[in-house]
């Protein structure tokens, strides 16, 4: 199962995220967690695409928060943008 290692990493990040972390440490854990979730979503998307191509996946409509998605993407890529400038 390709998702198992990523779920393990996300689980470890949950264990690391303790109240004693300073602001910088918490920021790094948050970035790692969001990056891990994004990677897991990408893995799921690739697996779903494979199912779609083989005719084994039914699509469903689900509500989502565009604001939350946009904030997550901006946060995820902000460091890369800063490094380029």
Short mmCIF file of C-alpha atoms in Angstrom, two decimals:
data_model
loop_
_atom_site.label_atom_id
_atom_site.label_comp_id
_atom_site.label_asym_id
_atom_site.label_seq_id
_atom_site.Cartn_x
_atom_site.Cartn_y
_atom_site.Cartn_z
CA UNK A 1 0.00 0.00 0.00
CA UNK A 2 1.58 3.24 -1.18
CA UNK A 3 -0.34 5.40 1.34
CA UNK A 4 0.89 3.60 4.47
CA UNK A 5 4.29 5.36 4.77
CA UNK A 6 2.69 8.78 4.29
CA UNK A 7 0.08 8.01 6.95
CA UNK A 8 2.94 6.98 9.26
CA UNK A 9 4.68 10.32 8.71
CA UNK A 10 1.46 12.24 9.37
CA UNK A 11 0.93 10.21 12.54
CA UNK A 12 4.43 11.03 13.77
CA UNK A 13 3.82 14.72 13.12
CA UNK A 14 0.70 14.53 15.30
CA UNK A 15 2.82 13.03 18.10
CA UNK A 16 5.48 15.73 17.72
CA UNK A 17 2.94 18.56 17.88
CA UNK A 18 2.93 19.13 21.64
CA UNK A 19 2.02 22.26 23.64
CA UNK A 20 5.70 22.81 24.56
CA UNK A 21 6.75 23.73 21.03
CA UNK A 22 7.80 27.31 20.39
CA UNK A 23 6.23 29.30 17.57
CA UNK A 24 8.94 28.46 15.03
CA UNK A 25 8.82 24.74 15.81
CA UNK A 26 5.02 24.74 15.59
CA UNK A 27 5.25 26.56 12.25
CA UNK A 28 7.63 23.90 10.89
CA UNK A 29 5.39 21.08 12.12
CA UNK A 30 2.37 22.76 10.50
CA UNK A 31 4.20 23.11 7.18
CA UNK A 32 5.31 19.47 7.31
CA UNK A 33 1.76 18.35 8.17
CA UNK A 34 0.19 20.36 5.33
CA UNK A 35 2.85 19.15 2.91
CA UNK A 36 2.23 15.56 3.98
CA UNK A 37 -1.51 15.90 3.57
CA UNK A 38 -1.00 17.47 0.15
CA UNK A 39 1.27 14.60 -0.88
CA UNK A 40 -1.27 12.07 0.42
CA UNK A 41 -4.00 13.85 -1.56
CA UNK A 42 -1.80 13.69 -4.66
CA UNK A 43 -1.23 9.96 -4.12
CA UNK A 44 -4.99 9.48 -3.77
CA UNK A 45 -5.58 11.51 -6.93
CA UNK A 46 -3.14 9.34 -8.90
CA UNK A 47 -4.85 6.20 -7.62
CA UNK A 48 -8.26 7.68 -8.46
CA UNK A 49 -7.08 8.57 -11.96
CA UNK A 50 -6.03 4.97 -12.46
CA UNK A 51 -9.50 3.85 -11.36
CA UNK A 52 -11.16 6.39 -13.66
CA UNK A 53 -9.11 5.20 -16.63
CA UNK A 54 -10.09 1.61 -15.92
CA UNK A 55 -13.77 2.55 -15.46
CA UNK A 56 -13.84 1.50 -11.79
CA UNK A 57 -14.48 4.83 -10.07
CA UNK A 58 -17.72 6.71 -9.66
CA UNK A 59 -17.36 10.45 -9.08
CA UNK A 60 -19.35 12.27 -6.41
CA UNK A 61 -19.88 15.97 -5.76
CA UNK A 62 -18.72 17.21 -2.36
CA UNK A 63 -18.74 20.69 -0.86
CA UNK A 64 -15.38 22.23 0.03
CA UNK A 65 -14.05 25.50 1.33
CA UNK A 66 -12.39 27.44 -1.48
CA UNK A 67 -10.93 29.84 1.10
CA UNK A 68 -9.34 27.00 3.09
CA UNK A 69 -7.98 25.37 -0.07
CA UNK A 70 -6.51 28.68 -1.26
CA UNK A 71 -4.94 29.42 2.14
CA UNK A 72 -3.40 25.93 2.27
CA UNK A 73 -1.94 26.29 -1.22
CA UNK A 74 -0.54 29.76 -0.51
CA UNK A 75 1.03 28.55 2.70
CA UNK A 76 2.42 25.43 1.05
CA UNK A 77 4.11 27.28 -1.82
CA UNK A 78 5.00 30.59 -0.14
CA UNK A 79 8.53 29.45 0.79
CA UNK A 80 9.24 28.34 -2.78
CA UNK A 81 8.04 31.70 -4.10
CA UNK A 82 10.21 33.57 -1.59
CA UNK A 83 13.24 31.49 -2.57
CA UNK A 84 12.80 32.45 -6.23
CA UNK A 85 12.85 36.19 -5.46
#
